[in-house]
Every structure is written in structure tokens, then in C-alpha cells.
PDB file of N, CA and C in Angstrom:
ATOM      1  N   MET A  32     234.651 204.620-283.721  1.00 96.00           N
ATOM      2  CA  MET A  32     235.063 204.426-285.095  1.00 96.00           C
ATOM      3  C   MET A  32     233.953 203.659-285.808  1.00 96.00           C
ATOM      4  N   ILE A  33     233.633 204.113-287.002  1.00 97.00           N
ATOM      5  CA  ILE A  33     232.631 203.435-287.818  1.00 97.00           C
ATOM      6  C   ILE A  33     233.364 202.572-288.843  1.00 97.00           C
ATOM      7  N   ILE A  34     233.047 201.290-288.852  1.00 97.00           N
ATOM      8  CA  ILE A  34     233.706 200.331-289.734  1.00 97.00           C
ATOM      9  C   ILE A  34     232.664 199.675-290.626  1.00 97.00           C
ATOM     10  N   ARG A  35     232.914 199.719-291.913  1.00 96.00           N
ATOM     11  CA  ARG A  35     232.040 199.031-292.876  1.00 96.00           C
ATOM     12  C   ARG A  35     232.718 197.742-293.316  1.00 96.00           C
ATOM     13  N   ILE A  36     231.972 196.659-293.269  1.00 97.00           N
ATOM     14  CA  ILE A  36     232.403 195.394-293.858  1.00 97.00           C
ATOM     15  C   ILE A  36     231.607 195.273-295.149  1.00 97.00           C
ATOM     16  N   LEU A  37     232.309 195.314-296.277  1.00 95.00           N
ATOM     17  CA  LEU A  37     231.611 195.277-297.560  1.00 95.00           C
ATOM     18  C   LEU A  37     230.713 194.044-297.662  1.00 95.00           C
ATOM     19  N   THR A  38     229.594 194.222-298.254  1.00 94.00           N
ATOM     20  CA  THR A  38     228.519 193.230-298.456  1.00 94.00           C
ATOM     21  C   THR A  38     227.753 192.924-297.170  1.00 94.00           C
ATOM     22  N   GLU A  39     228.131 193.561-296.060  1.00 95.00           N
ATOM     23  CA  GLU A  39     227.515 193.215-294.781  1.00 95.00           C
ATOM     24  C   GLU A  39     226.885 194.405-294.064  1.00 95.00           C
ATOM     25  N   GLY A  40     227.590 195.511-293.949  1.00 95.00           N
ATOM     26  CA  GLY A  40     227.036 196.660-293.250  1.00 95.00           C
ATOM     27  C   GLY A  40     228.073 197.359-292.400  1.00 95.00           C
ATOM     28  N   GLN A  41     227.588 198.276-291.541  1.00 97.00           N
ATOM     29  CA  GLN A  41     228.460 199.097-290.716  1.00 97.00           C
ATOM     30  C   GLN A  41     228.304 198.760-289.237  1.00 97.00           C
ATOM     31  N   TYR A  42     229.416 198.979-288.516  1.00 98.00           N
ATOM     32  CA  TYR A  42     229.458 198.746-287.081  1.00 98.00           C
ATOM     33  C   TYR A  42     230.166 199.912-286.412  1.00 98.00           C
ATOM     34  N   ARG A  43     229.745 200.234-285.207  1.00 97.00           N
ATOM     35  CA  ARG A  43     230.426 201.240-284.384  1.00 97.00           C
ATOM     36  C   ARG A  43     231.273 200.480-283.363  1.00 97.00           C
ATOM     37  N   LEU A  44     232.560 200.759-283.346  1.00 97.00           N
ATOM     38  CA  LEU A  44     233.486 200.085-282.439  1.00 97.00           C
ATOM     39  C   LEU A  44     234.151 201.147-281.583  1.00 97.00           C
ATOM     40  N   GLU A  45     234.218 200.904-280.262  1.00 96.00           N
ATOM     41  CA  GLU A  45     234.737 201.908-279.337  1.00 96.00           C
ATOM     42  C   GLU A  45     235.605 201.266-278.260  1.00 96.00           C
ATOM     43  N   GLY A  46     236.307 202.127-277.533  1.00 95.00           N
ATOM     44  CA  GLY A  46     237.040 201.711-276.340  1.00 95.00           C
ATOM     45  C   GLY A  46     238.145 200.711-276.592  1.00 95.00           C
ATOM     46  N   GLU A  47     238.248 199.764-275.674  1.00 96.00           N
ATOM     47  CA  GLU A  47     239.310 198.763-275.733  1.00 96.00           C
ATOM     48  C   GLU A  47     239.242 197.907-276.980  1.00 96.00           C
ATOM     49  N   ALA A  48     238.069 197.795-277.559  1.00 96.00           N
ATOM     50  CA  ALA A  48     237.923 197.002-278.780  1.00 96.00           C
ATOM     51  C   ALA A  48     238.768 197.592-279.908  1.00 96.00           C
ATOM     52  N   LEU A  49     238.973 198.909-279.901  1.00 95.00           N
ATOM     53  CA  LEU A  49     239.807 199.538-280.934  1.00 95.00           C
ATOM     54  C   LEU A  49     241.272 199.148-280.775  1.00 95.00           C
ATOM     55  N   SER A  50     241.734 199.049-279.537  1.00 93.00           N
ATOM     56  CA  SER A  50     243.112 198.594-279.295  1.00 93.00           C
ATOM     57  C   SER A  50     243.287 197.153-279.746  1.00 93.00           C
ATOM     58  N   GLU A  51     242.294 196.335-279.463  1.00 96.00           N
ATOM     59  CA  GLU A  51     242.330 194.938-279.900  1.00 96.00           C
ATOM     60  C   GLU A  51     242.313 194.861-281.427  1.00 96.00           C
ATOM     61  N   LEU A  52     241.526 195.717-282.065  1.00 95.00           N
ATOM     62  CA  LEU A  52     241.480 195.752-283.525  1.00 95.00           C
ATOM     63  C   LEU A  52     242.853 196.116-284.087  1.00 95.00           C
ATOM     64  N   ASP A  53     243.526 197.088-283.508  1.00 92.00           N
ATOM     65  CA  ASP A  53     244.868 197.459-283.965  1.00 92.00           C
ATOM     66  C   ASP A  53     245.824 196.276-283.869  1.00 92.00           C
ATOM     67  N   ARG A  54     245.757 195.548-282.764  1.00 94.00           N
ATOM     68  CA  ARG A  54     246.648 194.389-282.569  1.00 94.00           C
ATOM     69  C   ARG A  54     246.369 193.324-283.628  1.00 94.00           C
ATOM     70  N   LEU A  55     245.093 193.009-283.833  1.00 94.00           N
ATOM     71  CA  LEU A  55     244.725 192.001-284.828  1.00 94.00           C
ATOM     72  C   LEU A  55     245.058 192.468-286.233  1.00 94.00           C
ATOM     73  N   ASP A  56     244.854 193.736-286.475  1.00 90.00           N
ATOM     74  CA  ASP A  56     245.131 194.310-287.782  1.00 90.00           C
ATOM     75  C   ASP A  56     246.615 194.191-288.124  1.00 90.00           C
ATOM     76  N   ASP A  57     247.477 194.467-287.151  1.00 91.00           N
ATOM     77  CA  ASP A  57     248.922 194.336-287.386  1.00 91.00           C
ATOM     78  C   ASP A  57     249.289 192.883-287.705  1.00 91.00           C
ATOM     79  N   ARG A  58     248.672 191.948-287.011  1.00 93.00           N
ATOM     80  CA  ARG A  58     248.937 190.525-287.293  1.00 93.00           C
ATOM     81  C   ARG A  58     248.473 190.154-288.694  1.00 93.00           C
ATOM     82  N   LEU A  59     247.344 190.697-289.108  1.00 91.00           N
ATOM     83  CA  LEU A  59     246.817 190.453-290.453  1.00 91.00           C
ATOM     84  C   LEU A  59     247.799 190.985-291.501  1.00 91.00           C
ATOM     85  N   LEU A  60     248.277 192.216-291.317  1.00 90.00           N
ATOM     86  CA  LEU A  60     249.223 192.809-292.256  1.00 90.00           C
ATOM     87  C   LEU A  60     250.540 192.041-292.288  1.00 90.00           C
ATOM     88  N   ASP A  61     250.997 191.565-291.130  1.00 92.00           N
ATOM     89  CA  ASP A  61     252.222 190.760-291.076  1.00 92.00           C
ATOM     90  C   ASP A  61     252.060 189.463-291.868  1.00 92.00           C
ATOM     91  N   ALA A  62     250.908 188.832-291.739  1.00 93.00           N
ATOM     92  CA  ALA A  62     250.641 187.586-292.474  1.00 93.00           C
ATOM     93  C   ALA A  62     250.642 187.835-293.978  1.00 93.00           C
ATOM     94  N   LEU A  63     250.045 188.946-294.398  1.00 91.00           N
ATOM     95  CA  LEU A  63     250.046 189.278-295.824  1.00 91.00           C
ATOM     96  C   LEU A  63     251.467 189.537-296.323  1.00 91.00           C
ATOM     97  N   ALA A  64     252.231 190.303-295.557  1.00 89.00           N
ATOM     98  CA  ALA A  64     253.603 190.628-295.951  1.00 89.00           C
ATOM     99  C   ALA A  64     254.473 189.376-296.034  1.00 89.00           C
ATOM    100  N   ALA A  65     254.222 188.410-295.150  1.00 92.00           N
ATOM    101  CA  ALA A  65     255.007 187.174-295.116  1.00 92.00           C
ATOM    102  C   ALA A  65     254.526 186.153-296.146  1.00 92.00           C
ATOM    103  N   GLY A  66     253.391 186.436-296.791  1.00 93.00           N
ATOM    104  CA  GLY A  66     252.853 185.487-297.758  1.00 93.00           C
ATOM    105  C   GLY A  66     252.216 184.274-297.114  1.00 93.00           C
ATOM    106  N   ASN A  67     251.753 184.413-295.883  1.00 95.00           N
ATOM    107  CA  ASN A  67     251.195 183.286-295.127  1.00 95.00           C
ATOM    108  C   ASN A  67     249.668 183.274-295.236  1.00 95.00           C
ATOM    109  N   ARG A  68     249.155 182.462-296.155  1.00 95.00           N
ATOM    110  CA  ARG A  68     247.707 182.386-296.402  1.00 95.00           C
ATOM    111  C   ARG A  68     246.924 181.928-295.175  1.00 95.00           C
ATOM    112  N   GLU A  69     247.432 180.922-294.499  1.00 96.00           N
ATOM    113  CA  GLU A  69     246.727 180.372-293.335  1.00 96.00           C
ATOM    114  C   GLU A  69     246.588 181.422-292.231  1.00 96.00           C
ATOM    115  N   GLU A  70     247.676 182.123-291.954  1.00 95.00           N
ATOM    116  CA  GLU A  70     247.628 183.181-290.935  1.00 95.00           C
ATOM    117  C   GLU A  70     246.706 184.319-291.365  1.00 95.00           C
ATOM    118  N   TYR A  71     246.722 184.664-292.644  1.00 93.00           N
ATOM    119  CA  TYR A  71     245.816 185.688-293.151  1.00 93.00           C
ATOM    120  C   TYR A  71     244.366 185.272-292.877  1.00 93.00           C
ATOM    121  N   ASP A  72     244.014 184.051-293.272  1.00 94.00           N
ATOM    122  CA  ASP A  72     242.640 183.569-293.073  1.00 94.00           C
ATOM    123  C   ASP A  72     242.243 183.636-291.604  1.00 94.00           C
ATOM    124  N   THR A  73     243.112 183.156-290.735  1.00 95.00           N
ATOM    125  CA  THR A  73     242.840 183.161-289.303  1.00 95.00           C
ATOM    126  C   THR A  73     242.672 184.588-288.777  1.00 95.00           C
ATOM    127  N   ASN A  74     243.588 185.461-289.128  1.00 95.00           N
ATOM    128  CA  ASN A  74     243.544 186.829-288.618  1.00 95.00           C
ATOM    129  C   ASN A  74     242.383 187.626-289.185  1.00 95.00           C
ATOM    130  N   PHE A  75     242.061 187.438-290.454  1.00 95.00           N
ATOM    131  CA  PHE A  75     240.932 188.165-291.033  1.00 95.00           C
ATOM    132  C   PHE A  75     239.633 187.719-290.363  1.00 95.00           C
ATOM    133  N   ARG A  76     239.493 186.425-290.111  1.00 96.00           N
ATOM    134  CA  ARG A  76     238.306 185.934-289.386  1.00 96.00           C
ATOM    135  C   ARG A  76     238.237 186.546-287.988  1.00 96.00           C
ATOM    136  N   GLU A  77     239.374 186.658-287.303  1.00 97.00           N
ATOM    137  CA  GLU A  77     239.398 187.249-285.963  1.00 97.00           C
ATOM    138  C   GLU A  77     239.018 188.723-285.997  1.00 97.00           C
ATOM    139  N   VAL A  78     239.485 189.456-287.006  1.00 96.00           N
ATOM    140  CA  VAL A  78     239.110 190.868-287.157  1.00 96.00           C
ATOM    141  C   VAL A  78     237.598 190.982-287.339  1.00 96.00           C
ATOM    142  N   LEU A  79     237.048 190.187-288.234  1.00 97.00           N
ATOM    143  CA  LEU A  79     235.603 190.230-288.491  1.00 97.00           C
ATOM    144  C   LEU A  79     234.805 189.832-287.249  1.00 97.00           C
ATOM    145  N   THR A  80     235.261 188.819-286.539  1.00 97.00           N
ATOM    146  CA  THR A  80     234.576 188.370-285.329  1.00 97.00           C
ATOM    147  C   THR A  80     234.588 189.459-284.261  1.00 97.00           C
ATOM    148  N   LEU A  81     235.720 190.130-284.111  1.00 98.00           N
ATOM    149  CA  LEU A  81     235.813 191.223-283.142  1.00 98.00           C
ATOM    150  C   LEU A  81     234.822 192.329-283.484  1.00 98.00           C
ATOM    151  N   ILE A  82     234.805 192.743-284.715  1.00 97.00           N
ATOM    152  CA  ILE A  82     233.915 193.832-285.132  1.00 97.00           C
ATOM    153  C   ILE A  82     232.456 193.444-284.952  1.00 97.00           C
ATOM    154  N   ARG A  83     232.103 192.260-285.383  1.00 97.00           N
ATOM    155  CA  ARG A  83     230.709 191.806-285.258  1.00 97.00           C
ATOM    156  C   ARG A  83     230.311 191.597-283.805  1.00 97.00           C
ATOM    157  N   GLY A  84     231.230 191.057-283.007  1.00 97.00           N
ATOM    158  CA  GLY A  84     230.901 190.703-281.630  1.00 97.00           C
ATOM    159  C   GLY A  84     230.948 191.854-280.641  1.00 97.00           C
ATOM    160  N   ARG A  85     231.880 192.778-280.840  1.00 97.00           N
ATOM    161  CA  ARG A  85     232.037 193.871-279.876  1.00 97.00           C
ATOM    162  C   ARG A  85     231.571 195.209-280.414  1.00 97.00           C
ATOM    163  N   GLY A  86     231.257 195.226-281.706  1.00 97.00           N
ATOM    164  CA  GLY A  86     230.743 196.446-282.312  1.00 97.00           C
ATOM    165  C   GLY A  86     229.223 196.488-282.240  1.00 97.00           C
ATOM    166  N   SER A  87     228.697 197.682-282.399  1.00 97.00           N
ATOM    167  CA  SER A  87     227.242 197.870-282.452  1.00 97.00           C
ATOM    168  C   SER A  87     226.854 198.040-283.905  1.00 97.00           C
ATOM    169  N   ARG A  88     225.962 197.189-284.370  1.00 97.00           N
ATOM    170  CA  ARG A  88     225.523 197.250-285.768  1.00 97.00           C
ATOM    171  C   ARG A  88     224.734 198.527-285.990  1.00 97.00           C
ATOM    172  N   ILE A  89     225.071 199.242-287.042  1.00 97.00           N
ATOM    173  CA  ILE A  89     224.351 200.455-287.413  1.00 97.00           C
ATOM    174  C   ILE A  89     223.262 200.049-288.406  1.00 97.00           C
ATOM    175  N   PRO A  90     222.030 200.449-288.155  1.00 96.00           N
ATOM    176  CA  PRO A  90     220.935 200.062-289.068  1.00 96.00           C
ATOM    177  C   PRO A  90     221.214 200.544-290.495  1.00 96.00           C
ATOM    178  N   ASP A  91     220.809 199.748-291.460  1.00 91.00           N
ATOM    179  CA  ASP A  91     221.008 200.085-292.865  1.00 91.00           C
ATOM    180  C   ASP A  91     220.293 201.382-293.242  1.00 91.00           C
ATOM    181  N   THR A  92     219.290 201.750-292.486  1.00 93.00           N
ATOM    182  CA  THR A  92     218.537 202.970-292.774  1.00 93.00           C
ATOM    183  C   THR A  92     219.253 204.232-292.296  1.00 93.00           C
ATOM    184  N   GLU A  93     220.297 204.066-291.478  1.00 93.00           N
ATOM    185  CA  GLU A  93     221.054 205.206-290.954  1.00 93.00           C
ATOM    186  C   GLU A  93     222.281 205.449-291.835  1.00 93.00           C
ATOM    187  N   LEU A  94     222.431 206.669-292.335  1.00 87.00           N
ATOM    188  CA  LEU A  94     223.571 207.010-293.178  1.00 87.00           C
ATOM    189  C   LEU A  94     224.681 207.610-292.325  1.00 87.00           C
ATOM    190  N   VAL A  95     225.810 206.896-292.246  1.00 93.00           N
ATOM    191  CA  VAL A  95     226.953 207.328-291.452  1.00 93.00           C
ATOM    192  C   VAL A  95     228.211 207.099-292.293  1.00 93.00           C
ATOM    193  N   GLU A  96     229.100 208.093-292.303  1.00 96.00           N
ATOM    194  CA  GLU A  96     230.344 207.941-293.043  1.00 96.00           C
ATOM    195  C   GLU A  96     231.244 206.942-292.321  1.00 96.00           C
ATOM    196  N   SER A  97     231.849 206.051-293.086  1.00 96.00           N
ATOM    197  CA  SER A  97     232.744 205.042-292.520  1.00 96.00           C
ATOM    198  C   SER A  97     234.143 205.604-292.341  1.00 96.00           C
ATOM    199  N   ASP A  98     234.775 205.274-291.192  1.00 94.00           N
ATOM    200  CA  ASP A  98     236.165 205.629-290.947  1.00 94.00           C
ATOM    201  C   ASP A  98     237.101 204.588-291.551  1.00 94.00           C
ATOM    202  N   LEU A  99     236.603 203.367-291.658  1.00 92.00           N
ATOM    203  CA  LEU A  99     237.393 202.244-292.147  1.00 92.00           C
ATOM    204  C   LEU A  99     236.477 201.337-292.952  1.00 92.00           C
ATOM    205  N   ILE A 100     236.949 200.887-294.102  1.00 92.00           N
ATOM    206  CA  ILE A 100     236.172 199.969-294.929  1.00 92.00           C
ATOM    207  C   ILE A 100     236.999 198.706-295.123  1.00 92.00           C
ATOM    208  N   LEU A 101     236.420 197.592-294.697  1.00 93.00           N
ATOM    209  CA  LEU A 101     237.074 196.292-294.868  1.00 93.00           C
ATOM    210  C   LEU A 101     236.460 195.576-296.060  1.00 93.00           C
ATOM    211  N   PRO A 102     237.247 194.748-296.720  1.00 93.00           N
ATOM    212  CA  PRO A 102     236.700 193.993-297.845  1.00 93.00           C
ATOM    213  C   PRO A 102     235.686 192.957-297.373  1.00 93.00           C
ATOM    214  N   ALA A 103     234.992 192.390-298.324  1.00 95.00           N
ATOM    215  CA  ALA A 103     233.988 191.361-298.035  1.00 95.00           C
ATOM    216  C   ALA A 103     234.629 190.179-297.304  1.00 95.00           C
ATOM    217  N   PRO A 104     233.855 189.497-296.469  1.00 95.00           N
ATOM    218  CA  PRO A 104     234.389 188.368-295.702  1.00 95.00           C
ATOM    219  C   PRO A 104     234.994 187.253-296.550  1.00 95.00           C
ATOM    220  N   ASP A 105     234.589 187.134-297.805  1.00 95.00           N
ATOM    221  CA  ASP A 105     235.116 186.064-298.657  1.00 95.00           C
ATOM    222  C   ASP A 105     236.307 186.516-299.510  1.00 95.00           C
ATOM    223  N   THR A 106     236.936 187.619-299.142  1.00 93.00           N
ATOM    224  CA  THR A 106     238.096 188.123-299.881  1.00 93.00           C
ATOM    225  C   THR A 106     239.243 187.120-299.810  1.00 93.00           C
ATOM    226  N   THR A 107     239.811 186.806-300.962  1.00 92.00           N
ATOM    227  CA  THR A 107     240.909 185.835-301.010  1.00 92.00           C
ATOM    228  C   THR A 107     242.225 186.473-300.575  1.00 92.00           C
ATOM    229  N   PHE A 108     243.183 185.636-300.306  1.00 91.00           N
ATOM    230  CA  PHE A 108     244.524 186.090-299.930  1.00 91.00           C
ATOM    231  C   PHE A 108     245.108 186.990-301.017  1.00 91.00           C
ATOM    232  N   GLU A 109     245.000 186.571-302.266  1.00 91.00           N
ATOM    233  CA  GLU A 109     245.546 187.340-303.376  1.00 91.00           C
ATOM    234  C   GLU A 109     244.868 188.707-303.485  1.00 91.00           C
ATOM    235  N   GLU A 110     243.560 188.742-303.344  1.00 92.00           N
ATOM    236  CA  GLU A 110     242.839 190.013-303.384  1.00 92.00           C
ATOM    237  C   GLU A 110     243.272 190.912-302.226  1.00 92.00           C
ATOM    238  N   ALA A 111     243.394 190.329-301.054  1.00 91.00           N
ATOM    239  CA  ALA A 111     243.773 191.092-299.862  1.00 91.00           C
ATOM    240  C   ALA A 111     245.167 191.692-299.999  1.00 91.00           C
ATOM    241  N   ARG A 112     246.088 190.962-300.597  1.00 88.00           N
ATOM    242  CA  ARG A 112     247.452 191.491-300.755  1.00 88.00           C
ATOM    243  C   ARG A 112     247.448 192.793-301.538  1.00 88.00           C
ATOM    244  N   SER A 113     246.637 192.859-302.579  1.00 87.00           N
ATOM    245  CA  SER A 113     246.612 194.115-303.347  1.00 87.00           C
ATOM    246  C   SER A 113     245.770 195.174-302.638  1.00 87.00           C
ATOM    247  N   LEU A 114     244.683 194.785-301.991  1.00 85.00           N
ATOM    248  CA  LEU A 114     243.827 195.745-301.299  1.00 85.00           C
ATOM    249  C   LEU A 114     244.521 196.403-300.107  1.00 85.00           C
ATOM    250  N   PHE A 115     245.306 195.631-299.371  1.00 78.00           N
ATOM    251  CA  PHE A 115     245.939 196.128-298.158  1.00 78.00           C
ATOM    252  C   PHE A 115     247.367 196.645-298.392  1.00 78.00           C
ATOM    253  N   ALA A 116     247.785 196.756-299.636  1.00 74.00           N
ATOM    254  CA  ALA A 116     249.176 197.147-299.949  1.00 74.00           C
ATOM    255  C   ALA A 116     249.596 198.445-299.260  1.00 74.00           C
ATOM    256  N   GLY A 117     248.755 199.459-299.239  1.00 69.00           N
ATOM    257  CA  GLY A 117     249.119 200.723-298.617  1.00 69.00           C
ATOM    258  C   GLY A 117     248.388 201.011-297.331  1.00 69.00           C
ATOM    259  N   TYR A 118     247.874 199.981-296.704  1.00 67.00           N
ATOM    260  CA  TYR A 118     247.040 200.093-295.515  1.00 67.00           C
ATOM    261  C   TYR A 118     247.878 200.523-294.312  1.00 67.00           C
ATOM    262  N   PRO A 119     247.440 201.542-293.561  1.00 61.00           N
ATOM    263  CA  PRO A 119     248.246 202.036-292.421  1.00 61.00           C
ATOM    264  C   PRO A 119     248.154 201.125-291.196  1.00 61.00           C
ATOM    265  N   ARG A 120     249.158 201.168-290.385  1.00 58.00           N
ATOM    266  CA  ARG A 120     249.121 200.490-289.079  1.00 58.00           C
ATOM    267  C   ARG A 120     248.597 201.448-288.037  1.00 58.00           C
ATOM    268  N   GLN A 121     248.139 200.908-286.914  1.00 54.00           N
ATOM    269  CA  GLN A 121     247.611 201.709-285.791  1.00 54.00           C
ATOM    270  C   GLN A 121     246.505 202.644-286.230  1.00 54.00           C
ATOM    271  N   LEU A 122     245.321 202.084-286.380  1.00 49.00           N
ATOM    272  CA  LEU A 122     244.160 202.818-286.884  1.00 49.00           C
ATOM    273  C   LEU A 122     243.576 203.818-285.913  1.00 49.00           C
ATOM    274  N   SER A 123     243.565 203.497-284.656  1.00 45.00           N
ATOM    275  CA  SER A 123     242.887 204.384-283.700  1.00 45.00           C
ATOM    276  C   SER A 123     243.837 205.360-283.064  1.00 45.00           C
TER     277      SER A 123
END
């Protein structure tokens, strides 16, 4: 799966990391639905850390279509609530 983090770049994520991303993603969506800013911040950081740490960075010179686009790392809780309103569960 190719994942773009806005303002940062693209990463290729494969294997078990995709299952972990689904788990973290569900927790992120639950935090948004519950209105829990602290949990949102924690979970969004964990999602970004997983992608950066277990994904392979795609060079900026390589053009690849993204399967998933995440907002910029500094996205606020309020922005995320509207951005993720129709976001699906279980990505992989």
C-alpha cells in the first residue's frame, strides 16, 4: 500500500504493518467519534510513527499513485474530525 503523508511524502507499507495500521486507524477513528482530543493526538502520532518507521520512503522523484492520503502531521483535532468524517475502517 502506498501512503502519502501530506507535506512529507510517500511511503510503501506492506505485510503485518498493514494490520497494525488498521488497528491504530480504528483507535484513531474511535477517538475522533468520542470527541477525545488527547486520544486522537496519541493515536495520530502512533499512525505516523508506524508509517515512517516500518514503511519504505518513496523518493520524491518517483511518481506513484497513493492508495491512502493522510493529513499533515500538524492537523488539529477539529480539522481531523471533518477530514475523517467518511473515512472507511479496515483499509487493507
